[in-house]
């Protein structure tokens, strides 16, 4: 069984991952309305991934004979100033998630919960990858520059990332 403190921390993490899933879904919707098909597809995939992150923790908490709680989700923003501000917000949110995971890792050491520590290693690696991906997207956007004409090129760049991720997923499935 998890300690009460760990159960609470993991339930808060469930809520954070769930919020990320809804935030990215809202971003996907906005991108679709703006005609940014590549960005919309990207955000839909991110949203689905975050739901998966939430469920992994959810199932882990119950598996440890503790109580996983379905979180209340606050309303995410519905509109975004630009593609740049949207990706800046994603990056900022991912940094927040990383900080929260690191805090729980710290709690694992403090309470000698090495089972949860082992479980969280996947998240530590995932956050490193996510932050690096978002930083590379922001770098590309900065190189292209802002403005209405740039949007087409930004969307094309995100489409390239979508294609690479789909190819990686397909390769993973073949190997399995
Ligand atoms: Fe699950 O927070 Fe992003 O990856």
Coordinates of C-alpha atoms and ligand atoms in Angstrom, one line a residue:
X1 CA 0.0 0.0 0.0
X2 CA 1.2 3.5 -0.7
X3 CA 1.7 6.0 2.1
X4 CA -1.1 8.6 2.4
X5 CA 1.4 11.3 1.4
X6 CA 2.5 9.3 -1.8
X7 CA -1.2 8.5 -2.6
X8 CA -2.0 12.3 -2.5
X9 CA 1.1 13.2 -4.6
X10 CA 0.2 10.7 -7.3
X11 CA -3.4 11.8 -7.3
X12 CA -2.2 15.3 -7.9
X13 CA -0.1 14.1 -10.7
X14 CA -3.1 12.3 -12.2
X15 CA -4.9 15.6 -12.2
X16 CA -1.9 17.4 -13.8
X17 CA -1.7 14.8 -16.6
X18 CA -5.5 15.0 -17.1
X19 CA -5.4 18.7 -17.4
X20 CA -2.5 18.5 -20.0
X21 CA -4.7 16.1 -22.0
X22 CA -7.6 18.6 -22.0
X23 CA -5.3 21.6 -22.6
X24 CA -3.8 19.9 -25.7
X25 CA -7.2 18.9 -26.9
X26 CA -8.4 22.5 -26.7
X27 CA -5.2 23.5 -28.6
X28 CA -6.0 20.9 -31.3
X29 CA -9.4 22.4 -31.7
X30 CA -8.1 25.9 -32.0
X31 CA -5.5 24.8 -34.6
X32 CA -8.2 23.1 -36.6
X33 CA -10.2 26.3 -36.7
X34 CA -7.1 28.2 -37.8
X35 CA -6.5 25.8 -40.6
X36 CA -3.3 24.5 -39.0
X37 CA -3.9 20.8 -39.9
X38 CA -0.4 19.6 -39.0
X39 CA -0.5 21.4 -35.6
X40 CA -4.0 20.0 -34.9
X41 CA -2.9 16.5 -35.6
X42 CA 0.2 17.0 -33.4
X43 CA -1.9 18.3 -30.5
X44 CA -4.4 15.5 -30.8
X45 CA -1.6 13.0 -30.5
X46 CA -0.1 14.9 -27.5
X47 CA -3.6 14.9 -25.8
X48 CA -4.0 11.1 -26.3
X49 CA -0.5 10.6 -24.9
X50 CA -1.3 12.6 -21.8
X51 CA -4.4 10.6 -21.2
X52 CA -2.2 7.5 -21.3
X53 CA 0.2 9.1 -18.8
X54 CA -2.7 9.8 -16.5
X55 CA -4.0 6.2 -16.8
X56 CA -0.6 4.7 -16.1
X57 CA -0.5 6.4 -12.8
X58 CA -4.2 5.8 -12.1
X59 CA -3.7 2.1 -12.6
X60 CA -0.5 2.1 -10.6
X61 CA -2.2 3.7 -7.6
X62 CA -5.0 1.1 -7.6
X63 CA -2.5 -1.7 -8.1
X64 CA -0.7 -0.6 -4.9
X65 CA -4.0 -1.1 -3.1
X66 CA -4.6 2.7 -2.8
X67 CA -7.3 4.9 -4.1
X68 CA -6.9 6.6 -7.6
X69 CA -9.2 9.5 -7.9
X70 CA -10.8 10.9 -11.1
X71 CA -9.8 14.5 -11.0
X72 CA -11.8 17.6 -11.5
X73 CA -10.6 19.3 -14.6
X74 CA -10.5 23.1 -14.7
X75 CA -11.4 24.8 -17.9
X76 CA -8.3 25.1 -20.2
X77 CA -8.0 28.2 -22.4
X78 CA -10.1 28.0 -25.6
X79 CA -8.3 30.5 -27.7
X80 CA -4.6 31.2 -28.3
X81 CA -2.9 34.4 -29.6
X82 CA -0.7 32.6 -32.2
X83 CA 1.0 29.3 -33.0
X84 CA 4.1 30.6 -31.1
X85 CA 2.3 31.4 -27.9
X86 CA 0.5 28.0 -28.1
X87 CA 3.8 26.1 -28.3
X88 CA 5.3 28.4 -25.6
X89 CA 2.4 27.4 -23.3
X90 CA 2.9 23.7 -24.1
X91 CA 6.6 24.0 -23.2
X92 CA 5.8 25.8 -20.0
X93 CA 3.2 23.2 -19.0
X94 CA 5.7 20.4 -19.7
X95 CA 8.3 22.1 -17.5
X96 CA 5.6 22.2 -14.7
X97 CA 5.0 18.5 -15.2
X98 CA 8.7 17.8 -15.0
X99 CA 9.0 19.8 -11.8
X100 CA 6.1 17.9 -10.3
X101 CA 7.5 14.5 -11.3
X102 CA 10.9 15.4 -9.8
X103 CA 9.2 16.4 -6.6
X104 CA 7.5 13.0 -6.3
X105 CA 10.9 11.3 -7.1
X106 CA 12.3 13.3 -4.1
X107 CA 9.4 12.0 -1.9
X108 CA 10.3 8.4 -3.0
X109 CA 13.8 8.9 -1.6
X110 CA 12.5 10.6 1.5
X111 CA 10.0 7.8 2.3
X112 CA 12.1 4.8 1.0
X113 CA 9.4 4.0 -1.6
X114 CA 11.7 2.4 -4.2
X115 CA 8.8 0.7 -6.0
X116 CA 7.3 4.1 -6.9
X117 CA 10.8 5.4 -7.7
X118 CA 11.2 2.6 -10.2
X119 CA 7.7 3.2 -11.7
X120 CA 8.5 6.9 -12.1
X121 CA 11.7 6.4 -14.1
X122 CA 9.6 6.1 -17.3
X123 CA 8.2 9.6 -16.6
X124 CA 11.6 11.1 -15.9
X125 CA 12.7 9.9 -19.4
X126 CA 9.4 10.9 -21.0
X127 CA 9.6 14.4 -19.7
X128 CA 13.2 14.8 -20.9
X129 CA 12.0 13.8 -24.4
X130 CA 8.9 16.0 -24.3
X131 CA 10.8 19.1 -23.2
X132 CA 13.5 18.6 -25.9
X133 CA 10.8 18.1 -28.5
X134 CA 9.0 21.3 -27.5
X135 CA 12.2 23.3 -27.4
X136 CA 13.1 22.1 -30.9
X137 CA 9.7 23.1 -32.2
X138 CA 10.1 26.6 -30.7
X139 CA 13.6 26.8 -32.2
X140 CA 12.1 26.0 -35.7
X141 CA 9.3 28.5 -35.2
X142 CA 11.9 31.2 -34.3
X143 CA 13.9 30.5 -37.3
X144 CA 10.9 30.7 -39.6
X145 CA 9.7 33.8 -37.9
X146 CA 6.2 35.0 -37.1
X147 CA 3.6 36.5 -39.4
X148 CA 0.7 35.2 -41.5
X149 CA 2.9 33.8 -44.3
X150 CA 5.0 31.9 -41.7
X151 CA 2.0 29.9 -40.5
X152 CA 2.1 27.6 -43.6
X153 CA 5.8 26.8 -43.1
X154 CA 5.3 26.3 -39.3
X155 CA 2.5 23.8 -40.0
X156 CA 4.7 22.0 -42.6
X157 CA 7.5 21.7 -40.0
X158 CA 5.0 20.2 -37.5
X159 CA 3.8 17.8 -40.2
X160 CA 7.4 16.6 -40.6
X161 CA 7.4 15.8 -36.9
X162 CA 4.1 14.0 -37.2
X163 CA 5.5 11.9 -40.0
X164 CA 8.6 11.1 -38.0
X165 CA 6.6 10.1 -34.9
X166 CA 4.2 7.9 -37.0
X167 CA 7.2 6.2 -38.6
X168 CA 8.7 5.6 -35.2
X169 CA 5.4 4.2 -33.9
X170 CA 5.1 1.9 -36.9
X171 CA 8.7 0.7 -36.4
X172 CA 7.9 0.0 -32.8
X173 CA 4.8 -2.0 -33.6
X174 CA 6.8 -4.1 -36.2
X175 CA 9.5 -4.8 -33.7
X176 CA 7.0 -5.9 -31.0
Ligands
LIG1 FE1 2.6 13.7 -19.3 O1 3.2 15.4 -19.3 FE2 3.8 15.6 -21.0 O2 4.7 14.2 -21.4

